[in-house]
PDB file of C-alpha atoms in Angstrom:
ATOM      1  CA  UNK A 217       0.000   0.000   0.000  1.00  0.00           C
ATOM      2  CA  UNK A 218       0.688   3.505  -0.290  1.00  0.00           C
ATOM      3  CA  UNK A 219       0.313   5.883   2.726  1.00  0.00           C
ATOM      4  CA  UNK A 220      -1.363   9.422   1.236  1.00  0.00           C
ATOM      5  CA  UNK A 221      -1.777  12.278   3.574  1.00  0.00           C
ATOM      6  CA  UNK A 222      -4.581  15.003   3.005  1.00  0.00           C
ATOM      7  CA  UNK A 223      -4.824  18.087   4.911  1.00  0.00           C
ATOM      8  CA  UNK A 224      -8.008  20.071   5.895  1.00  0.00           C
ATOM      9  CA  UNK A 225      -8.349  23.832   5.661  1.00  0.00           C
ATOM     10  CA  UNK A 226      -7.356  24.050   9.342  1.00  0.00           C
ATOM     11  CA  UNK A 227      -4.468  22.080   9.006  1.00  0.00           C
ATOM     12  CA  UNK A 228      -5.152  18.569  10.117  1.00  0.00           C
ATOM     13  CA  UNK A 229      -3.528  15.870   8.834  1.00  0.00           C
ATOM     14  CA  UNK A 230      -5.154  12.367   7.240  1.00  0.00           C
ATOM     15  CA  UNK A 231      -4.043   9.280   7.079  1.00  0.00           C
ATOM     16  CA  UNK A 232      -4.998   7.228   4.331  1.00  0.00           C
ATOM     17  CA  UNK A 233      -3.592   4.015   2.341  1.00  0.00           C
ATOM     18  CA  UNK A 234      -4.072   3.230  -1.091  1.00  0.00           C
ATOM     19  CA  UNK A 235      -3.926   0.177  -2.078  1.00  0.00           C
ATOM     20  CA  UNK A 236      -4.371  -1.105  -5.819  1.00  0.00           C
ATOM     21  CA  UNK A 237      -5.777  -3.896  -6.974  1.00  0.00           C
ATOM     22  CA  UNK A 238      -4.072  -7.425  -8.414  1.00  0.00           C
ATOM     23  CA  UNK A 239      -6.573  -7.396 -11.478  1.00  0.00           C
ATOM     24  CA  UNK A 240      -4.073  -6.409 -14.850  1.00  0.00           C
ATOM     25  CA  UNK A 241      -7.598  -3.862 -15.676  1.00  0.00           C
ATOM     26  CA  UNK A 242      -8.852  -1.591 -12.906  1.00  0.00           C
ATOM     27  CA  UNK A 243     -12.336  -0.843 -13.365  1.00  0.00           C
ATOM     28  CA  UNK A 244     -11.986   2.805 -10.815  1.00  0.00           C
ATOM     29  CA  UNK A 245     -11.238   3.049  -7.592  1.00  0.00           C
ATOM     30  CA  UNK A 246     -13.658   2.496  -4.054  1.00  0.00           C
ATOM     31  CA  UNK A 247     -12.464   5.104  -1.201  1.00  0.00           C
ATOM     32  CA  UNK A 248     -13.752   3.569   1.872  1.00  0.00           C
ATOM     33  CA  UNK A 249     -14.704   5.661   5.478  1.00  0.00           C
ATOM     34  CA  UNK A 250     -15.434   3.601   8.543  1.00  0.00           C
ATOM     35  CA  UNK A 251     -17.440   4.496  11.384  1.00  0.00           C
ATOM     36  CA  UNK A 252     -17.745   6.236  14.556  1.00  0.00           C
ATOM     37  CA  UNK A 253     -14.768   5.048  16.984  1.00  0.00           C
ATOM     38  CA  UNK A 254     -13.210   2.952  14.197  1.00  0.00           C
ATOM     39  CA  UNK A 255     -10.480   3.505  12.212  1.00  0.00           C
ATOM     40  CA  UNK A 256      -9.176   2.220   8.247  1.00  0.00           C
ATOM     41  CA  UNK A 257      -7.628  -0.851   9.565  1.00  0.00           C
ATOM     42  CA  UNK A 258     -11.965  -2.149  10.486  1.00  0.00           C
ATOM     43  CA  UNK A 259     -12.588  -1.783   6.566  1.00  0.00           C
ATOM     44  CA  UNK A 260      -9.711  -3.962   5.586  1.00  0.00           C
ATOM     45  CA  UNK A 261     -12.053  -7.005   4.182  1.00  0.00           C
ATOM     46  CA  UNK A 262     -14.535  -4.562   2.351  1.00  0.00           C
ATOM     47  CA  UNK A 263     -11.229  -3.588   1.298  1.00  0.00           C
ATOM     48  CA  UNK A 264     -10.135  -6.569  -0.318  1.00  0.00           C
ATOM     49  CA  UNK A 265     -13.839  -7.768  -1.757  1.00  0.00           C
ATOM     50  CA  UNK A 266     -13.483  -4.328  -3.918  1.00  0.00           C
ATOM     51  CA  UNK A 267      -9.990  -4.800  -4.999  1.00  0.00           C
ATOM     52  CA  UNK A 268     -11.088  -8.850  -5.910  1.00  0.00           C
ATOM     53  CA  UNK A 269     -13.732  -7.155  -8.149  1.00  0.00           C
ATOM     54  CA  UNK A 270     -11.118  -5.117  -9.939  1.00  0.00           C
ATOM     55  CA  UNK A 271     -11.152  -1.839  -7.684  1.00  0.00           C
ATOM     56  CA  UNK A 272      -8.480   0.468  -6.256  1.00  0.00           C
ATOM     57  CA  UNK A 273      -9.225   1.454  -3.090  1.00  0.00           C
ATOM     58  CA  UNK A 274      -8.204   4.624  -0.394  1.00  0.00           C
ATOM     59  CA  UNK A 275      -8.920   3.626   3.035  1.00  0.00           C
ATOM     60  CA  UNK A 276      -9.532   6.887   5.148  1.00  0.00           C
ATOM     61  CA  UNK A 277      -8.762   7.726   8.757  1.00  0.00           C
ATOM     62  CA  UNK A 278     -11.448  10.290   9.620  1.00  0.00           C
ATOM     63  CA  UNK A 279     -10.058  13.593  11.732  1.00  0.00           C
ATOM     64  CA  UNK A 280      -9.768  12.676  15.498  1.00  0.00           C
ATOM     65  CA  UNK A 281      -9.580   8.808  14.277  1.00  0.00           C
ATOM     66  CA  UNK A 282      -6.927   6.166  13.331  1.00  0.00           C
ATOM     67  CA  UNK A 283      -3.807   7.953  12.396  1.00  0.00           C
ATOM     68  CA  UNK A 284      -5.389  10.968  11.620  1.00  0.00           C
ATOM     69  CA  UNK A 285      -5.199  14.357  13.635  1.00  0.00           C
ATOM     70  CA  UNK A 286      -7.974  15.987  14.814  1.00  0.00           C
ATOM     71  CA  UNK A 287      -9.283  15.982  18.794  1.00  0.00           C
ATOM     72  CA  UNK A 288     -13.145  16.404  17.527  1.00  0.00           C
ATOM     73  CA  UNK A 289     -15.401  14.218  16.145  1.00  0.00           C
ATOM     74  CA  UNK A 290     -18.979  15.633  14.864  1.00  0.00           C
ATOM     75  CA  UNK A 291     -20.645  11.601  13.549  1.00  0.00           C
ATOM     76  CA  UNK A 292     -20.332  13.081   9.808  1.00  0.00           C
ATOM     77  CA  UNK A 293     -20.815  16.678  10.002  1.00  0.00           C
ATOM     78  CA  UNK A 294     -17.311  18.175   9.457  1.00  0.00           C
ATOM     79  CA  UNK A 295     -15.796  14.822   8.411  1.00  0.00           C
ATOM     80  CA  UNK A 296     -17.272  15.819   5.699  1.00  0.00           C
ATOM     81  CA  UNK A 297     -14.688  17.870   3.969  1.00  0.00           C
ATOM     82  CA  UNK A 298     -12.369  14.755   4.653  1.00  0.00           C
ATOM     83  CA  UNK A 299     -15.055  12.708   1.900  1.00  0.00           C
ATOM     84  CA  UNK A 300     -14.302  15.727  -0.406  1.00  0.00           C
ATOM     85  CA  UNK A 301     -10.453  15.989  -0.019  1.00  0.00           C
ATOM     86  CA  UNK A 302     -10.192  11.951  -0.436  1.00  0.00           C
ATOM     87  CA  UNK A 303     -11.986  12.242  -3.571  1.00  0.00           C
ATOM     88  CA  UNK A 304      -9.889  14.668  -5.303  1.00  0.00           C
ATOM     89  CA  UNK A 305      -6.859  12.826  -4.341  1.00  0.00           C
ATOM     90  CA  UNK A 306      -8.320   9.773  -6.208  1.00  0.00           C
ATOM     91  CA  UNK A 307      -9.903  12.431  -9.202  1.00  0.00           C
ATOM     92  CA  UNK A 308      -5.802  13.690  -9.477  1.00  0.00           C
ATOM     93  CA  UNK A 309      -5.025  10.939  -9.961  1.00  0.00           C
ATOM     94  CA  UNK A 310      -7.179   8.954 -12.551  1.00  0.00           C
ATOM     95  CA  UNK A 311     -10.417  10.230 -14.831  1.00  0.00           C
ATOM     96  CA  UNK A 312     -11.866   6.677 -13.948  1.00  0.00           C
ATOM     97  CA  UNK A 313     -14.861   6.374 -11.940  1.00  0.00           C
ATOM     98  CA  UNK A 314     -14.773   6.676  -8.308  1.00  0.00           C
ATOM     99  CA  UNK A 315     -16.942   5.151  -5.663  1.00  0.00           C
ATOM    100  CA  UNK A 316     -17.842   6.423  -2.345  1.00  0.00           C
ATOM    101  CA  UNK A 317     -18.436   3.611   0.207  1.00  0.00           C
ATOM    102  CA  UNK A 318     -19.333   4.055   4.131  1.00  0.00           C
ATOM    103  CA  UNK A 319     -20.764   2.908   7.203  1.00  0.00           C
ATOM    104  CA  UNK A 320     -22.736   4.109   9.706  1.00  0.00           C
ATOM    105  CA  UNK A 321     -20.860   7.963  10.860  1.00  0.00           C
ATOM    106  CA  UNK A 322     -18.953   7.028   7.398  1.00  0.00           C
ATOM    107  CA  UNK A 323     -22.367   6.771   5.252  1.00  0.00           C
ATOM    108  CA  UNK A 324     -23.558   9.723   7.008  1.00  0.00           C
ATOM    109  CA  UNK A 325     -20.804  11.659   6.188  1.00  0.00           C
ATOM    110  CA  UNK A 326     -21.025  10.749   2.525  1.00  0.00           C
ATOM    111  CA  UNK A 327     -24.418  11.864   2.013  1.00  0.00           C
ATOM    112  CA  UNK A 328     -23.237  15.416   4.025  1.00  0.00           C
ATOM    113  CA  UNK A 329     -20.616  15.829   1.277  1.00  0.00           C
ATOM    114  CA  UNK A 330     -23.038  15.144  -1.590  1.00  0.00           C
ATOM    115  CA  UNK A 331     -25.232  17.847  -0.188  1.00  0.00           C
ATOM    116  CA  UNK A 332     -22.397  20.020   0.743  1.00  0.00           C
ATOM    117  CA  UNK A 333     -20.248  20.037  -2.141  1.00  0.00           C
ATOM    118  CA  UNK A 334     -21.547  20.395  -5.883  1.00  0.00           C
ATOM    119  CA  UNK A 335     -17.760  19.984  -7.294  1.00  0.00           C
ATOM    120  CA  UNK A 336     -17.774  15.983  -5.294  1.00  0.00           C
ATOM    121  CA  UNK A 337     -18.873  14.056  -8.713  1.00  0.00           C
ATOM    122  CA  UNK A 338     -18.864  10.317  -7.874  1.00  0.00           C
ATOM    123  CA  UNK A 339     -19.739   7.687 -10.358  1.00  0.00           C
ATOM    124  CA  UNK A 340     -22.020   5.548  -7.402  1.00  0.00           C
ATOM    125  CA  UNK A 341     -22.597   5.342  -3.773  1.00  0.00           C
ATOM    126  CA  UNK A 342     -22.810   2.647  -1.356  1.00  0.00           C
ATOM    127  CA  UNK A 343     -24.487   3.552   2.068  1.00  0.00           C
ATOM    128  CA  UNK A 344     -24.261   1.277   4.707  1.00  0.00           C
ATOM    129  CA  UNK A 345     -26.309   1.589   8.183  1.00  0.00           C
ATOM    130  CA  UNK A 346     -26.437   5.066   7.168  1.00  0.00           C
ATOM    131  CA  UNK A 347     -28.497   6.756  10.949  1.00  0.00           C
ATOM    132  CA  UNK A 348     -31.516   9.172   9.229  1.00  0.00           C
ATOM    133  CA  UNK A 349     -30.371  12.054  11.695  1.00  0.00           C
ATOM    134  CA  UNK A 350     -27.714  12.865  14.094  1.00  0.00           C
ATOM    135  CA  UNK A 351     -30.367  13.685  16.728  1.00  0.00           C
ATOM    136  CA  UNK A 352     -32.254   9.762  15.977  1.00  0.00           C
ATOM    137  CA  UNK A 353     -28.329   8.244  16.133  1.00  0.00           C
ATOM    138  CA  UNK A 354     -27.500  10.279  19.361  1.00  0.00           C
ATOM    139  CA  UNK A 355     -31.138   8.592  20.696  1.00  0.00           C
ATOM    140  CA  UNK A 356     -30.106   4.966  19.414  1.00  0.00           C
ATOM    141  CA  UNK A 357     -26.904   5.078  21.326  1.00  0.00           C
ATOM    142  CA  UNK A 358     -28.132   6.338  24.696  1.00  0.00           C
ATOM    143  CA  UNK A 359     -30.863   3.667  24.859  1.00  0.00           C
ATOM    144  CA  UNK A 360     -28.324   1.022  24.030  1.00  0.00           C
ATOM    145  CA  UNK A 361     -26.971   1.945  27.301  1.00  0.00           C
ATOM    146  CA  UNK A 362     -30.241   1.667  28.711  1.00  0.00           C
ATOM    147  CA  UNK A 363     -31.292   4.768  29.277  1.00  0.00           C
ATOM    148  CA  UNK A 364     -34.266   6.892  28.141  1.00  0.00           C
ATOM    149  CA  UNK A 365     -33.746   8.206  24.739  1.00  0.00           C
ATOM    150  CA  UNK A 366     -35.604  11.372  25.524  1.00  0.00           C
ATOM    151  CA  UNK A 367     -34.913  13.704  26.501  1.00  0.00           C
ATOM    152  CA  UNK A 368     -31.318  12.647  27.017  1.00  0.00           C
ATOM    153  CA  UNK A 369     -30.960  12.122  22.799  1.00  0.00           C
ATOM    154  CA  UNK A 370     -32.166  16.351  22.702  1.00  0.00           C
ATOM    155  CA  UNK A 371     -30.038  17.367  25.159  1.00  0.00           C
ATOM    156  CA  UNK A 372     -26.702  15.173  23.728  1.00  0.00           C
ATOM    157  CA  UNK A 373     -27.028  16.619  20.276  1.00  0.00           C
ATOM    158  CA  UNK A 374     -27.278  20.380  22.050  1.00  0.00           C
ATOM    159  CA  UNK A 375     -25.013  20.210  23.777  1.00  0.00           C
ATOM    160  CA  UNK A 376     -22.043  18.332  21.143  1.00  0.00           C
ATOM    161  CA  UNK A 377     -23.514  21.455  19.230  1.00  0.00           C
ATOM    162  CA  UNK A 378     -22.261  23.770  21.904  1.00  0.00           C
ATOM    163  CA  UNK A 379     -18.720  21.981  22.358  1.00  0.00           C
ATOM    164  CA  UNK A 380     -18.453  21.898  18.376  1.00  0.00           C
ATOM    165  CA  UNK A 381     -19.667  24.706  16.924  1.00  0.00           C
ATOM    166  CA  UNK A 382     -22.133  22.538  14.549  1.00  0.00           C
ATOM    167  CA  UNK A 383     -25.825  22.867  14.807  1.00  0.00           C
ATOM    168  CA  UNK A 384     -26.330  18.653  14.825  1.00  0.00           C
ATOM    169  CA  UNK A 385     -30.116  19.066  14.362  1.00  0.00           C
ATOM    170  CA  UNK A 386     -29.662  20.337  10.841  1.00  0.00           C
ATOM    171  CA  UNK A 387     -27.412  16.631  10.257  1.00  0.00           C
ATOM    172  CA  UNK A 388     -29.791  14.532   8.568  1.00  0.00           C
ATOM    173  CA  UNK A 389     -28.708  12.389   6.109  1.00  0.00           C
ATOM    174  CA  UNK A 390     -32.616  11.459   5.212  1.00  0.00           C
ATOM    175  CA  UNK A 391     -32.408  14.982   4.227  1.00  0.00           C
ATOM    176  CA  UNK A 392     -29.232  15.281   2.348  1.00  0.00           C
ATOM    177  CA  UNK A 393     -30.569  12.151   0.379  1.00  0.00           C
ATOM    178  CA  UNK A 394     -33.225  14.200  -1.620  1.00  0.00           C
ATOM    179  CA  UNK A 395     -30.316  15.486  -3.489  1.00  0.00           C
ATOM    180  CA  UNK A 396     -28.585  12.463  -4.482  1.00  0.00           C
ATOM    181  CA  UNK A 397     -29.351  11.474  -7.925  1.00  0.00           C
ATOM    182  CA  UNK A 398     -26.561   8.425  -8.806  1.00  0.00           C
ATOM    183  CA  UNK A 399     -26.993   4.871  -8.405  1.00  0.00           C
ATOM    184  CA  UNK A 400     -26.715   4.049  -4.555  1.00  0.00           C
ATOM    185  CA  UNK A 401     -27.233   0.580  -3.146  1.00  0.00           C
ATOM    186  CA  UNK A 402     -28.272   1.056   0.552  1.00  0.00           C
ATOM    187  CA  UNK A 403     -27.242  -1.893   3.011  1.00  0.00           C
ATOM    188  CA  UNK A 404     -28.536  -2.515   6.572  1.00  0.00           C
ATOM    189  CA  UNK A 405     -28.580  -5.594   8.664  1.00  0.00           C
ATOM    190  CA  UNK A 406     -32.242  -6.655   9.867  1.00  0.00           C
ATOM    191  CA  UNK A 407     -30.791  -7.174  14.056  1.00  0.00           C
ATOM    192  CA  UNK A 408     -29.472  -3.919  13.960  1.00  0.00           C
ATOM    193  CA  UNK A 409     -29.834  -1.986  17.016  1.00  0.00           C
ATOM    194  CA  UNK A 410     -28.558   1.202  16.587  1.00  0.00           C
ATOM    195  CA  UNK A 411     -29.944   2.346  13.008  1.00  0.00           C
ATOM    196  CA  UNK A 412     -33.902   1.162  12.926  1.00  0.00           C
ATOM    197  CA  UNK A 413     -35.518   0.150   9.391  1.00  0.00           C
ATOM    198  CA  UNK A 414     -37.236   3.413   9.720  1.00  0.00           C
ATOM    199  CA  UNK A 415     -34.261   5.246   9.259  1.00  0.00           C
ATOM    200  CA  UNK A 416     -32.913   3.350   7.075  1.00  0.00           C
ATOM    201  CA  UNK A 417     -36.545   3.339   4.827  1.00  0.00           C
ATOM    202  CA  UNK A 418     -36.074   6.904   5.318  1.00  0.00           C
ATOM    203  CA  UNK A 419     -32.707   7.745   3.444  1.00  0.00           C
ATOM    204  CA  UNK A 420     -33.571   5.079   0.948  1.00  0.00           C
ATOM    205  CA  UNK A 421     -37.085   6.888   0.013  1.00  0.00           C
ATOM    206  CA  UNK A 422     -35.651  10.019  -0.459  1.00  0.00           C
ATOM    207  CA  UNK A 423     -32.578   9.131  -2.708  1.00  0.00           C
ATOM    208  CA  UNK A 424     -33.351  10.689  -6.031  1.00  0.00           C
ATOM    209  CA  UNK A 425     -31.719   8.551  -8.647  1.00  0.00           C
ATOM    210  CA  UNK A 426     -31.787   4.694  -9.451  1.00  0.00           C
ATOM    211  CA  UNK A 427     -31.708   2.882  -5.889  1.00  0.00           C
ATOM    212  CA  UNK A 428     -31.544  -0.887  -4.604  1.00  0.00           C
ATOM    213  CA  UNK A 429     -31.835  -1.667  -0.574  1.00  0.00           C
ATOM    214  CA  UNK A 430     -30.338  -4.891   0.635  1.00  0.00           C
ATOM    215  CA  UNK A 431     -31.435  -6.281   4.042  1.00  0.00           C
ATOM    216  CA  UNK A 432     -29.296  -8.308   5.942  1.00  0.00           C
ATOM    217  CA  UNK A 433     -31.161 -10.864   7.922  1.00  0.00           C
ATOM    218  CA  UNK A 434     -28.195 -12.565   9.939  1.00  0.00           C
ATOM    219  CA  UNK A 435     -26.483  -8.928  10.814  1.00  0.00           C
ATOM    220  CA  UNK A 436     -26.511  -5.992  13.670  1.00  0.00           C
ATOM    221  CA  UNK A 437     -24.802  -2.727  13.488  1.00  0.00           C
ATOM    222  CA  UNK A 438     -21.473  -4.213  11.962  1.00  0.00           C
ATOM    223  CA  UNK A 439     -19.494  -5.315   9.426  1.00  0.00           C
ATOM    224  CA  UNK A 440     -21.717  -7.015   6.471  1.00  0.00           C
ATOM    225  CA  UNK A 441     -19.012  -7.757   4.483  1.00  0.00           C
ATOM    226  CA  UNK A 442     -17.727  -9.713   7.892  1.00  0.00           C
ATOM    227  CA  UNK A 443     -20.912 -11.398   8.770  1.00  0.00           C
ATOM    228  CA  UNK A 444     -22.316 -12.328   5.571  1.00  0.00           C
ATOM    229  CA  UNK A 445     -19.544 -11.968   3.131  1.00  0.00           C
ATOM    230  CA  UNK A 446     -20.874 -13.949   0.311  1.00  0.00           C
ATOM    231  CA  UNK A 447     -24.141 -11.988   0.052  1.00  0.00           C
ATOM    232  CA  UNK A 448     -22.178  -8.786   0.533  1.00  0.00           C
ATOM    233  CA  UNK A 449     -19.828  -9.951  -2.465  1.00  0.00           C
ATOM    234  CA  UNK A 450     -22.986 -10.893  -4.659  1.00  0.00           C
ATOM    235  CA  UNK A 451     -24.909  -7.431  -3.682  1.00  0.00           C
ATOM    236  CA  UNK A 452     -21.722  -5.533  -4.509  1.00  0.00           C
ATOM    237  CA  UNK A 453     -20.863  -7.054  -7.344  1.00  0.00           C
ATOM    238  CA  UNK A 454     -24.013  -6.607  -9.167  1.00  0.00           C
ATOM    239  CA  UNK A 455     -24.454  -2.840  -8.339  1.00  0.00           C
ATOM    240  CA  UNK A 456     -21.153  -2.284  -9.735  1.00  0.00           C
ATOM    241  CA  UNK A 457     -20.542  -4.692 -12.448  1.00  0.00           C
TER     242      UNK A 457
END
């Protein structure tokens, strides 16, 4: 692999690898962004099931994650400028199409950039567990530790909007969706107790262009590629080939 550095507007660092694929004919290139406390090391085996179907890939390290810089964290909101600076390392570097894959914080911060940035011109999307609002994932994590989702979910999202400087009620990837007019295959595992189906029916309805939603009956809030890797490989496989 190749270690690639990108640097924000306010100076923090990236860490990224690219790493090509064995196929003699790349078909583009997949740039892959994990999820909340993760880093690019937990999206090593989507990793390789893109670069077996002929794919380059750029594994990111979100600010404040990994190897990257960065002491904040805002689930999406300004991570996603890193989504735009990782794709015009990749458009730099080849005219070929480019894929944006994520999960969970990583999905969400896809559809952010889509909404955000008119020059980010990917050729497809793949969403994974992507939450329908910061304020709903806030709500999903507080009752996993079993406590009441409101008003506690309300007065989480106010407050990381105080210690950030974001306004996380306007985060709503349900919302950015609407504006999203590629191919997208959505992905979300049936057990999943974090992101409900009505979130997830919620980003999928409003997606504007050609769409296909995979449900995962054996999975949680996790790796699909992990946990059913044979129906991830099929369900990839066809969106993109």
């Amino acid at each position: 692999f190749e270690s690639v550095t990108l640097t924000t507007r306010d100076g923090i660092r990236l860490d990224a690898w690219y790493i090509p694929t064995a196929q003699p004919s790349a078909r583009g290139t997949v740039i892959l962004f994990h999820g909340h406390g993760a880093r690019k090391t937990a999206v090593l085996d989507e990793s390789a099931g893109f670069r077996q179907l002929g794919f380059h890939t750029l594994l990111v390290d979100f600010r404040a994650h990994g190897s990257s810089e960065g002491k904040e964290c805002t689930i999406g909101y300004k991570e996603s400028e890193d989504v735009l600076l990782a794709y015009q390392y990749i458009r730099s570097k080849t005219d070929q199409p480019i894929i944006l894959w994520g999960i969970s914080m990583g999905a969400a911060a896809i559809t952010a950039a889509m909404d955000q940035y008119p020059e980010l011109k990917p050729s497809r999307l793949i969403l994974e567990m992507p939450f329908a609002s910061l304020h709903q994932a806030a709500e999903g994590r507080i009752k996993l530790m079993g406590l009441p989702g409101e008003p506690l979910g309300t007065f989480v999202a106010f407050w990381g909007s105080v210690v950030t400087g974001t306004w996380a009620f306007n985060h709503q990837p349900a919302r950015f969706a609407s504006r999203i007019n590629i191919p997208t295959l959505v992905q979300w595992g049936r057990h999943d107790p974090r992101v409900l189906q009505e979130e997830t029916d919620a980003v999928f309805n409003a997606l504007a262009g050609k769409k296909k939603l995979v449900v995962y009956e054996q999975s949680g809030h996790e790796s699909l590629c992990d946990k059913e890797h044979e129906k991830w490989m099929a369900s990839v496989s066809s969106f993109l080939l």
